[in-house]
XYZ file of C-alpha atoms in Angstrom:
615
model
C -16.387 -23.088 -52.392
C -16.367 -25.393 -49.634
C -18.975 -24.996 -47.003
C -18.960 -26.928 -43.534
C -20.518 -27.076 -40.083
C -18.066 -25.890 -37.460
C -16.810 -28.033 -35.089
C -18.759 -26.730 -31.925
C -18.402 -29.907 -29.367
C -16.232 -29.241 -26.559
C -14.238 -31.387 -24.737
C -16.128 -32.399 -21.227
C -13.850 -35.050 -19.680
C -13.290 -33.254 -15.942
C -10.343 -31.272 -15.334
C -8.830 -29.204 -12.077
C -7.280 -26.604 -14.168
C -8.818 -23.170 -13.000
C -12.352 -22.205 -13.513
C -13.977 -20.974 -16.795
C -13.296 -18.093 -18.573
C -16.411 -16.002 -19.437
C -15.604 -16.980 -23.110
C -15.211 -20.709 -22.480
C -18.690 -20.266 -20.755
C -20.146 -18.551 -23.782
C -18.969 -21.241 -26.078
C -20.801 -23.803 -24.056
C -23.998 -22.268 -25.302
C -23.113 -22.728 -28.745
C -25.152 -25.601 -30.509
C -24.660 -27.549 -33.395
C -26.049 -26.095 -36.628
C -25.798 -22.781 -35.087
C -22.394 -21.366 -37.204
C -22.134 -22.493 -40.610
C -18.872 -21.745 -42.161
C -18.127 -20.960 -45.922
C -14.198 -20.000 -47.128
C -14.468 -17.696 -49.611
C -10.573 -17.359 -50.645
C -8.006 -19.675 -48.832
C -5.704 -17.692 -46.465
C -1.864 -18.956 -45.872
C 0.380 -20.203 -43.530
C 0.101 -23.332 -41.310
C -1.837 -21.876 -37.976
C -4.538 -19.081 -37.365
C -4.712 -16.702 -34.316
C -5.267 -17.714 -30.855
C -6.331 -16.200 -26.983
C -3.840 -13.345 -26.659
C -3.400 -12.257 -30.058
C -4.642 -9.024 -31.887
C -6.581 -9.955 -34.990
C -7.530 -7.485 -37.926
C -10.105 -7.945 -39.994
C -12.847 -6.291 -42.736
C -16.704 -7.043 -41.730
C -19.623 -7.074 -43.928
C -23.158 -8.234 -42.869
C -25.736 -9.563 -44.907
C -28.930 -10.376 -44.864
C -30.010 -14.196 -45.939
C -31.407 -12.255 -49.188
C -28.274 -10.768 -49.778
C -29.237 -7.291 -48.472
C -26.499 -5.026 -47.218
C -26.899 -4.325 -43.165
C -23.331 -3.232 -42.419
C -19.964 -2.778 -43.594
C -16.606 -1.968 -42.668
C -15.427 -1.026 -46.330
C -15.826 1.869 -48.199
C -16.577 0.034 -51.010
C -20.451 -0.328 -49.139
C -20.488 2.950 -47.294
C -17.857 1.874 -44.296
C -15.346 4.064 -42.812
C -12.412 1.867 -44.536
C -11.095 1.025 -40.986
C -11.033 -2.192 -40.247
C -11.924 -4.285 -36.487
C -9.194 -4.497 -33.926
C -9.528 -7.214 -31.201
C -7.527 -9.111 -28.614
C -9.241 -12.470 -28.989
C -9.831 -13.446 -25.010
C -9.880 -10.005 -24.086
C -11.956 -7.754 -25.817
C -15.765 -8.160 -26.313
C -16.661 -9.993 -29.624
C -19.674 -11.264 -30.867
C -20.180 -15.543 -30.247
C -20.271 -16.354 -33.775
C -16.909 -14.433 -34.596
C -15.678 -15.804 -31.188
C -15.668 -19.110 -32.327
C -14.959 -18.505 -35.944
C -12.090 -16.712 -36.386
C -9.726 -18.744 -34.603
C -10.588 -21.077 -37.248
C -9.249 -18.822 -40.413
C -5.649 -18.117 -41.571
C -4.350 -14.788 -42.554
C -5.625 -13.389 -46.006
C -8.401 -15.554 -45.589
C -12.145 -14.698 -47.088
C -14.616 -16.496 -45.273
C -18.193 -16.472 -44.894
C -20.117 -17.072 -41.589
C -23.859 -18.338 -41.664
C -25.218 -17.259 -38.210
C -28.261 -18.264 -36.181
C -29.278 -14.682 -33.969
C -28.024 -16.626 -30.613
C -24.361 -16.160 -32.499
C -24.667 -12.441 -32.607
C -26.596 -9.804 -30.920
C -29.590 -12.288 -30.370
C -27.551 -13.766 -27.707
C -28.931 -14.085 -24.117
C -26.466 -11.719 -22.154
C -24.774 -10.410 -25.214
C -21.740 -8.509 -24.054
C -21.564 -5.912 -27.216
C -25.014 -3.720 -27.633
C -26.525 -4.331 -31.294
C -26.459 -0.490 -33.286
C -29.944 1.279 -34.269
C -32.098 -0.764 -36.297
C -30.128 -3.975 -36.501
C -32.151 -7.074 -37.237
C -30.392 -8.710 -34.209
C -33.164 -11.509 -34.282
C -32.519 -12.282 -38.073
C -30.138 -15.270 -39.913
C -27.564 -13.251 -41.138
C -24.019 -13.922 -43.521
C -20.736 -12.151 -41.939
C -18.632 -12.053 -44.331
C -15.315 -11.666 -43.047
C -11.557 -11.366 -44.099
C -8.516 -11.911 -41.935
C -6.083 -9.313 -42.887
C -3.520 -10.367 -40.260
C -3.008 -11.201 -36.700
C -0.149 -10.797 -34.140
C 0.442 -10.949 -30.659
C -0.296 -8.043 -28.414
C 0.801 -7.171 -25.072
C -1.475 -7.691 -22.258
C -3.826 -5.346 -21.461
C -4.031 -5.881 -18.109
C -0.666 -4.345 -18.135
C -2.155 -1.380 -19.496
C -5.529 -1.102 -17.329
C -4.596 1.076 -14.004
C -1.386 2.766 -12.564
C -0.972 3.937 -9.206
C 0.106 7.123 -8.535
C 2.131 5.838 -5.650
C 4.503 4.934 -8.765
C 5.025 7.653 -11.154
C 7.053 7.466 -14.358
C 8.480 10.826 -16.375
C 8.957 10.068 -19.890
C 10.487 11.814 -22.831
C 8.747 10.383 -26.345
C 8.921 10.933 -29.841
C 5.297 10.462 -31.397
C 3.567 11.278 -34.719
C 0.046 10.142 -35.022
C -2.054 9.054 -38.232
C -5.799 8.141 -39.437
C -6.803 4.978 -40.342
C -6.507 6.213 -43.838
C -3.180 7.196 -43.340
C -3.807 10.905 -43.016
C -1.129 12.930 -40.361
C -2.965 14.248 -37.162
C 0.372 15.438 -35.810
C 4.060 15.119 -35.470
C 6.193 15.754 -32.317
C 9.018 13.725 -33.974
C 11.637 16.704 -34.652
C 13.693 18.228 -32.090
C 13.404 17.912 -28.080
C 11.467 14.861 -27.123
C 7.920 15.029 -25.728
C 8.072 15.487 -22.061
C 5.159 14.047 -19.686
C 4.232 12.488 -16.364
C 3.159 8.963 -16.668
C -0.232 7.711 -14.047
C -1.039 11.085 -13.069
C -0.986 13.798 -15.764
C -3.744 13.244 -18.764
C -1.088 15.330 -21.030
C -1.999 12.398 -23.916
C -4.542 10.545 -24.623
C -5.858 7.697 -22.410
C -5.249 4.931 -24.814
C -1.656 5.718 -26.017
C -0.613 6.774 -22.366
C -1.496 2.840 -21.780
C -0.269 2.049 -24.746
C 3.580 3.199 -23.606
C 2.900 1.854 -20.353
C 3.732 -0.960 -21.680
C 7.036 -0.099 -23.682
C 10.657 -0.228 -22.452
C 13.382 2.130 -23.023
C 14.571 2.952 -26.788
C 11.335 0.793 -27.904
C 9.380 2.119 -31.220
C 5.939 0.503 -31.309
C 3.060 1.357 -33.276
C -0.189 1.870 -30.955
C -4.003 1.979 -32.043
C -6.228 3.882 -29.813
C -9.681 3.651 -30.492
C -12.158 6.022 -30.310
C -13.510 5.002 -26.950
C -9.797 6.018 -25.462
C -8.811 8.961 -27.802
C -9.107 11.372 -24.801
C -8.936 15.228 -24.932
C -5.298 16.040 -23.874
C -2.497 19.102 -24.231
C -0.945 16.883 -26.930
C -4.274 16.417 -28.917
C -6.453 19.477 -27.714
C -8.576 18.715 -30.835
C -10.645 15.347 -31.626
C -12.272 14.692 -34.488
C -14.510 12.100 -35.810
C -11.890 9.149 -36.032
C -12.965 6.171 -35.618
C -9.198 5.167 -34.722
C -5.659 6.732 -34.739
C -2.555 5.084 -35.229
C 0.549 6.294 -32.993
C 4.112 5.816 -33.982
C 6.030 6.040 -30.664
C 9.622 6.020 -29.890
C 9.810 6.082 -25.909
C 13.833 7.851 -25.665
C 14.023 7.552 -22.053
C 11.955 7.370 -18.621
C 12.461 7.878 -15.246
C 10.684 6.232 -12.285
C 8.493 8.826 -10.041
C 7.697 7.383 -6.614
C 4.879 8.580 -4.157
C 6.133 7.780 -0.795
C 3.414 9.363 1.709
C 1.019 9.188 -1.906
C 0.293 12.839 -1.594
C 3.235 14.101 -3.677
C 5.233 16.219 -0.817
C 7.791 13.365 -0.521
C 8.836 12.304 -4.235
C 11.857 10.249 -4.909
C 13.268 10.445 -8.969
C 15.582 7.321 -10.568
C 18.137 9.565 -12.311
C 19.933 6.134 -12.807
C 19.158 2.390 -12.797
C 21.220 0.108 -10.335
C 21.952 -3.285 -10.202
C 19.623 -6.023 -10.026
C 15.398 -6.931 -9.240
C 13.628 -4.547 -7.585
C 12.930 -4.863 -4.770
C 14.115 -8.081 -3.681
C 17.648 -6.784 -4.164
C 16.797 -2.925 -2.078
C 17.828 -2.829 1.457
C 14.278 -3.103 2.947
C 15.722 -4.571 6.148
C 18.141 -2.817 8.509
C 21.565 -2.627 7.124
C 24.693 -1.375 7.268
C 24.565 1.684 4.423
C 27.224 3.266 2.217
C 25.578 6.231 0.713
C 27.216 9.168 -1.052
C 24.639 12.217 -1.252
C 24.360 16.188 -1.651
C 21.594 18.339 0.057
C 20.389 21.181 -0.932
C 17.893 23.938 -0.115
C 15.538 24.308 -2.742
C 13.581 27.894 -1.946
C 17.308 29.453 -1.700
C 18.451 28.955 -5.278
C 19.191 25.403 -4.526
C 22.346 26.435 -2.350
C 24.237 23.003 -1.712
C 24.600 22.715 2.654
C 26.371 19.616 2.549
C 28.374 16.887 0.205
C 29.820 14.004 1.630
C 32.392 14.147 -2.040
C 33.353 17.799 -0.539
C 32.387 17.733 2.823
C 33.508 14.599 4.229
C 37.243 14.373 2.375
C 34.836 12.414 -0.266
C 34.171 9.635 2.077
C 31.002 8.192 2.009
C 28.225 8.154 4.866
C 28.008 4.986 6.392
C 24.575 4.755 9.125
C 22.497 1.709 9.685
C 18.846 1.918 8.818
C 16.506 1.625 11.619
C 18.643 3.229 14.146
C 17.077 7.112 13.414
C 20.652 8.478 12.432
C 18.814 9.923 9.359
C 16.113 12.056 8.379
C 12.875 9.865 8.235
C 12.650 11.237 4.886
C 16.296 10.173 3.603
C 15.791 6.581 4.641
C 12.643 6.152 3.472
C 13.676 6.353 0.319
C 17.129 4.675 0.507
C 15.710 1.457 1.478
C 13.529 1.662 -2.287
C 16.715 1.930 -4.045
C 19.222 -0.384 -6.023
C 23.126 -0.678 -5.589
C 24.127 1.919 -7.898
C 21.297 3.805 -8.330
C 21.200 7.530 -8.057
C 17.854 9.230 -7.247
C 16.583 12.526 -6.474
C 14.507 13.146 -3.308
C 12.057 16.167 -3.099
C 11.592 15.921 0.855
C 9.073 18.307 2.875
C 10.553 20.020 6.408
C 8.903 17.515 8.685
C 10.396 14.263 7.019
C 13.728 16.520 7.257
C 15.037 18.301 9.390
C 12.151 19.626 11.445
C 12.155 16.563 13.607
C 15.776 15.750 13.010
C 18.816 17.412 14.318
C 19.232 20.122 11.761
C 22.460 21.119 10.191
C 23.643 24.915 11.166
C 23.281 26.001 7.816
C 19.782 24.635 7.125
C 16.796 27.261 8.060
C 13.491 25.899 10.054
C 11.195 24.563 8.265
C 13.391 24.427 4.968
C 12.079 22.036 1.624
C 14.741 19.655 1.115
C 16.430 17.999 -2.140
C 19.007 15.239 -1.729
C 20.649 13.365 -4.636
C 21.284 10.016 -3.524
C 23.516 7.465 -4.616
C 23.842 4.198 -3.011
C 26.613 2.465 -3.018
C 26.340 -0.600 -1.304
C 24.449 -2.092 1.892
C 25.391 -5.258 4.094
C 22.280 -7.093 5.319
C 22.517 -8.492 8.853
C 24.135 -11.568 9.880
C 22.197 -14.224 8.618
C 20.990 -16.604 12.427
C 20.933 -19.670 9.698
C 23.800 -22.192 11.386
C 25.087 -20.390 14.311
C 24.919 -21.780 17.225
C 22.797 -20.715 20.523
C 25.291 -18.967 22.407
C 25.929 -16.963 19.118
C 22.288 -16.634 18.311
C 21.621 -15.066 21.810
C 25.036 -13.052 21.417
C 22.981 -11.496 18.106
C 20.002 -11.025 20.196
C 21.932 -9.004 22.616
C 23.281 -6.918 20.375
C 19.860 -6.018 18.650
C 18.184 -5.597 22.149
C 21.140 -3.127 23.315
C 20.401 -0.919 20.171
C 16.655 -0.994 20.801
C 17.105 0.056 24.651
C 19.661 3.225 23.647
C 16.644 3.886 20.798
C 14.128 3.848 23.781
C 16.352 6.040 26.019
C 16.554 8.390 22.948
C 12.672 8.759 22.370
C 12.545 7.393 19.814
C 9.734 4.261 20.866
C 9.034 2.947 17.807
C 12.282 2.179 16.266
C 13.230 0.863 19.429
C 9.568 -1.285 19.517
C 10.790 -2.519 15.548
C 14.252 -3.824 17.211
C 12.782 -5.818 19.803
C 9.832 -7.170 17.872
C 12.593 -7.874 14.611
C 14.742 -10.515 17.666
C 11.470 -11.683 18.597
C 10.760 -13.031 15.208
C 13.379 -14.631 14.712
C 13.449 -16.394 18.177
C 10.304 -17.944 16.433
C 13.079 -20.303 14.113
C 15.321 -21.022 17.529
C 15.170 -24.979 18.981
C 16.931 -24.732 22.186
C 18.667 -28.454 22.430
C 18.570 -28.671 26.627
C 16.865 -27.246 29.780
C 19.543 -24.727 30.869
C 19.838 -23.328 26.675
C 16.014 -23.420 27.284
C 15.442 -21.331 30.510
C 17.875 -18.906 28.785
C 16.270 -18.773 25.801
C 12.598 -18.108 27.536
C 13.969 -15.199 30.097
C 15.615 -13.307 27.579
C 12.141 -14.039 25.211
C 10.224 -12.319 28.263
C 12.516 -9.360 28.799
C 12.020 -8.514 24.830
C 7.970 -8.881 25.103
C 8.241 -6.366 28.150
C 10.340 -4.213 26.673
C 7.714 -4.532 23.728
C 5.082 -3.801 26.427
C 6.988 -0.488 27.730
C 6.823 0.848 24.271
C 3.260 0.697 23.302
C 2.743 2.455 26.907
C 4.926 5.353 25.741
C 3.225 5.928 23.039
C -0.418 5.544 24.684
C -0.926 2.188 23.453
C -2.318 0.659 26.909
C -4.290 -1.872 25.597
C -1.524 -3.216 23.430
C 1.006 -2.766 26.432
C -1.300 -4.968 28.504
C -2.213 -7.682 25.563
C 1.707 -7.740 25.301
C 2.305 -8.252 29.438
C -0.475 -11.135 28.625
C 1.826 -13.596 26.485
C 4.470 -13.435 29.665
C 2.229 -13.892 32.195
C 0.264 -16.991 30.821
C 3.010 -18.293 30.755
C 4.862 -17.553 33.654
C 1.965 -15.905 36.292
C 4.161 -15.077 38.954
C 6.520 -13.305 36.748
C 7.512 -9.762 38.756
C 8.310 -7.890 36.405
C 5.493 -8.811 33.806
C 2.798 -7.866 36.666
C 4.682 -4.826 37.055
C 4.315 -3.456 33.607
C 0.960 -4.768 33.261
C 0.105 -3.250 36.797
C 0.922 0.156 35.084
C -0.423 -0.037 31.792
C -3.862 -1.103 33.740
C -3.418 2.217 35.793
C -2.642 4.250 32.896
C -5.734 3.054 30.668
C -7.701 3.885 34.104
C -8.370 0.168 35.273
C -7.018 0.850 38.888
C -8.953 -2.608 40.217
C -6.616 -4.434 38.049
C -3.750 -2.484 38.802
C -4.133 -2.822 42.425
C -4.543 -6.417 41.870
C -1.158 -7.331 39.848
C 1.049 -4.988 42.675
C -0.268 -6.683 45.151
C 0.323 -10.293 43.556
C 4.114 -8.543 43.315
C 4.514 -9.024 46.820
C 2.593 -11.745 47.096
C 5.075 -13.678 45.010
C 8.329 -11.801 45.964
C 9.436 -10.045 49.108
C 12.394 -8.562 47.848
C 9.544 -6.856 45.058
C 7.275 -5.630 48.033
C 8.940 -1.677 48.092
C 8.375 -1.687 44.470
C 5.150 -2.444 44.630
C 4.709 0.052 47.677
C 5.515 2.757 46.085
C 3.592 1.915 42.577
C 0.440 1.187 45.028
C 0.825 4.914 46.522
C 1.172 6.461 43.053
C -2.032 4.587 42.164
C -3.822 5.790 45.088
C -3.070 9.632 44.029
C -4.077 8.665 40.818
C -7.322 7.369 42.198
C -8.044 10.457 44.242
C -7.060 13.120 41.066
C -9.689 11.198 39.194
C -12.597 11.058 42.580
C -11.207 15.157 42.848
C -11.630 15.770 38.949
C -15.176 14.087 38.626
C -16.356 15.625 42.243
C -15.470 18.970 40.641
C -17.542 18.107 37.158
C -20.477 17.195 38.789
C -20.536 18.925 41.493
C -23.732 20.846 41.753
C -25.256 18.537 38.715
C -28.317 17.511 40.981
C -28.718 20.591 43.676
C -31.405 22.671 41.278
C -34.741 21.744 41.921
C -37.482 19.492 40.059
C -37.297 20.628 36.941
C -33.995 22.984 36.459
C -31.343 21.726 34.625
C -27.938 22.134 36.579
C -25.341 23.620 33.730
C -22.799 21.026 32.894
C -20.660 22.471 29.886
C -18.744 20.442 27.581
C -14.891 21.071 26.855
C -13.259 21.104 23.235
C -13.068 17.812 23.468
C -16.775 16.416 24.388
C -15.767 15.941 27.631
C -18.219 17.255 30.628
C -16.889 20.181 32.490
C -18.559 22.627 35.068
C -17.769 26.291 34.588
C -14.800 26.109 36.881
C -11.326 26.363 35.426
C -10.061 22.334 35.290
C -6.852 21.558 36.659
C -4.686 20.081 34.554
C -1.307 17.499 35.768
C 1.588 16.078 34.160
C 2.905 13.150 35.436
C 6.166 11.713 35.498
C 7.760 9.331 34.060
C 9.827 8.121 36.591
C 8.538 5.362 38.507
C 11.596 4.960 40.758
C 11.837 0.581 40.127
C 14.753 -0.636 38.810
C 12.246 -3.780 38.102
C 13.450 -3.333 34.266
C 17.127 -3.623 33.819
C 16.842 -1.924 29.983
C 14.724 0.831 30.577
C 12.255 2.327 32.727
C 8.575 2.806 31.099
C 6.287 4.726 33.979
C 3.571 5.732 31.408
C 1.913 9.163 30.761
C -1.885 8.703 31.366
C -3.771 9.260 27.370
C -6.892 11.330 27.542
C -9.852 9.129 27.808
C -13.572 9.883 27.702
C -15.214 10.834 31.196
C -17.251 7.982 32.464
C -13.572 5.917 31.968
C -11.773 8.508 34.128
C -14.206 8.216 37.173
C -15.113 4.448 36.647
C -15.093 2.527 38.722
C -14.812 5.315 41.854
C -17.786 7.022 40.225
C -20.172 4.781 42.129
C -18.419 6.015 45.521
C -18.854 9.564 44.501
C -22.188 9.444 43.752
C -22.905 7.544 46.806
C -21.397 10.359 48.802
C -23.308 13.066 47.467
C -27.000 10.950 48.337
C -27.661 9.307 45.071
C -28.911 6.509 45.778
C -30.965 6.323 42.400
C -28.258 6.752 40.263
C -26.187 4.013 42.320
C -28.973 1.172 41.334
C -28.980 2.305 38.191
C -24.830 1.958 37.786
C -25.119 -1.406 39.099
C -28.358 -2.353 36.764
């Protein structure tokens, strides 16, 4: 029997591959004289098992006496079972860490370890069992039984729900001893939901995740992962169970909001990598799909095959021409594919012109299929004049969006020509000058959709990039003029209308009139926070004057509050795409009156609360 020290140096000459493993920086605490290593019975073949692969093996521990501490065999009281491990992924002892790698299959060998090589180890990752003489020499004697390579668990760790998968199996599952647990291999398939169901047990349900289509695999779950489940309502004391698994067929699930109203099925694979090759930019479409109503029996209320003389709908994404729903989950598919869309009333047809035969607030189920897309004319080697002819285009399609409503698909078409104008080298000062105006227009036209939708400090951040650029720009302190007046900053918006006419005549009427809307704006705010606090300081020393507070947190006397609407007409043609006269978004109180609340409390004698304003 020959007996040797193991080979424990390692190599130190510097590196810059990535930084140490947690094994590698276990092994550095490994000394010589440490592992001793005996072979019992020579294994075969020419390698043994390395990172990555599983490794099976029996375990017996001895003391240096030759007294029995633990065993994996029945022959000395064990369950029979023997050790599963991924060597450089699952926790194992430093002595077998090291050793094993060393062994062949079939091989007997017997390991001579100081405690720092088992549980005596500083930090040791695996907790030593009841009455184990962790700071003892002790002999493992250990025999490979075989190794393979397994699939990597971090494959098999987590799966979003956001990314469902139904499967239909065929599993039987076994004891360590070969006993059967239970069979589901006859007849219909077993049906689950993959990621969000526990219908099986933890372990195998990572197990399949890991398996393709028509695979058979055989999968150990331990007894940490042998979870209670429909399929195994019962667990006993194993130690392990072995799965046979034939995974018949799947079908990818997909979350799209991620709380399960809007649910989009694969019924059938398309063509190529997803989703590199899924229209996830706006394209031209070719989609062929049938709608039905799913609380009426799933009555069909349209089919392009019957419908539309079995033409196919062609629309182009990003334009709203389709429920928000519908396109949503178009742009997730493959050419070819067919899926089936579970779609709630508001991603429908609730905020989408809805088909006569389609009831208010109606579930929705459309089978999909796609069959084909063309992506947008690729900017790479056309010249300027056809570059800007593109831009055009795209800008045209975002103003009829913005004329429609519908701000933030228009917002997406200007912002999609303003990234690309980032890859555009006009070659002279006229292609230049050009190239900068229309750059302007589309960051104002940005600008005029975040104040549609409320977003004044984004409208004004926008208005920013033109005017340091370009100060006396009219139209830039235009928009900016009412994005200040809208977010209630009327100092600054009396400021950039009257650097309008400062800077152009012909702009002075414009200006005019956006100078007189400001000033009724100004005196609706004074007349709003006159009525709030009016009355606030006529009680006496020591009353308190009853200012009540609205739904909102906002003060309010007992008075019924006025409420406006404004416009949106701001009667400039300043903007040749669109006009974009904002609503006013609620803001908190103090906002509303600032800065005219000093002159209001002024005028009512408070003199007190003026010094402290201006402290």
């Amino acid at each position: 029997m020959a007996v040797n020290e193991l080979d424990t140096e390692q190599d130190l000459a510097p590196s810059k591959k990535k930084p140490l493993s947690e094994d590698e920086k276990r092994k550095k605490k490994i000394v010589p004289g440490s592992l001793m290593k005996a072979v019992v019975r020579p294994g075969g073949g020419d390698s043994g098992p390395s990172d990555g692969d599983q490794v099976v093996y029996h375990s017996t521990v001895r003391t240096l006496d030759g007294v029995l501490v633990e065993s994996t065999r029945s022959d000395y009281g064990g369950n029979g079972t023997p050790i599963r491990h991924v060597l450089g992924k699952s926790k194992i002892l430093l002595g077998l860490l090291e050793g094993i790698p060393t062994m062949l299959k079939g091989e007997v060998a017997m390991f001579k370890m100081k405690p720092q090589m088992h549980y005596g180890e500083d930090d040791c990752p695996i907790s030593a069992p009841d009455s184990f003489p962790k700071e003892d020499e002790l002999h493992f004697e250990i025999e490979l039984i075989e190794f393979f390579k397994a699939k990597a668990r971090m494959l098999l760790m987590k799966v979003r729900v956001g990314n469902l998968q139904e499967n239909l199996t065929k599993i039987s599952a076994k004891t360590a001893t070969g006993k059967l647990i239970m069979s589901h291999t006859k007849g219909e398939p077993y049906f689950f939901t993959f990621g969000k169901s526990e219908v099986v047990p933890k372990g195998l349900e990572m197990g399949i995740g890991t398996m393709t289509r028509e695979e058979k695999a055989v999968i150990y779950v331990t007894s940490q992962y042998l979870t209670q489940s429909p399929l195994m309502p019962v667990i006993e004391d194993y130690d392990e169970v072995q799965f046979e698994v034939e995974l018949v067929h799947f079908i990818q699930v997909r979350d799209m909001l991620g709380d399960g109203r809007l649910i989009k099925r694969r019924i059938r694979d398309g063509k190529g990598d997803f989703p590199m090759d899924c229209p996830l930019h706006d394209s031209l479409l070719r989609v062929h799909y049938k709608g039905t109503i799913v609380n009426e029996e799933n009555r069909v209320f349209y089919d392009t095959r019957v419908d539309n003389d079995g033409e196919p709908l062609e629309f182009c994404s990003g334009e709203g021409l389709v429920p928000e729903g519908f396109e949503m989950s178009v742009r997730l598919m493959l050419p070819g594919e067919i899926a089936l869309v579970s779609c709630p009333p508001d991603y429908a047809y609730d905020k989408f012109p809805r088909p006569a035969n389609v009831p208010d607030g109606a579930h929705i189920q459309w089978e999909i299929e796609l069959l084909g897309f063309e992506m947008p004319k690729d900017w790479t080697g056309l010249d300027f004049n056809s570059i800007m002819n593109e831009a055009e285009k795209i800008r045209n399609t975002g103003n009829r969006l913005f004329k429609e409503g519908k701000y933030e698909l228009a917002k997406a078409k200007y912002e999609k020509v303003l990234r690309e104008f980032n890859h555009v080298n006009p070659q002279d000062d006229e292609e230049g000058k050009i190239f900068a105006d229309t750059r302007n227009l589309l960051h104002l036209n940005v600008a005029a959709c975040y104040l549609k939708v409320g977003e004044c400090r984004k409208s004004i951040e926008t208005c920013n990039k033109v005017l340091e650029a370009k100060p006396a720009h009219v139209k830039g302190l235009y928009r900016r003029g009412m994005a200040y007046m809208a977010n209630g900053d009327f100092e600054e918006a009396r400021n950039d209308f009257k650097m309008m006419m400062k800077v152009d005549k012909s702009a002075e009427p414009d200006a005019t009139a956006a100078l007189s809307k400001l000033k009724q704006k100004e005196q609706e705010v004074e007349r709003k926070a006159r009525k709030q606090f009016k009355g606030l300081f006529d009680k006496k020393p020591g009353e308190i004057s009853g200012v009540k507070a609205d739904e909102d947190g906002n003060p309010s006397t007992s008075e019924n509050q006025d409420s406006e609407e404004h416009s949106d007409a701001d009667g400039t043609n300043l903007e040749d795409s669109h006009e974009a006269a904002p609503d006013a978004r609620p803001r908190s109180w103090i906002s509303l009156f600032w800065p005219t609340g000093k002159r209001i409390f002024e005028s009512l004698g408070l003199q007190r609360c003026t010094i402290l304003l201006n402290s």
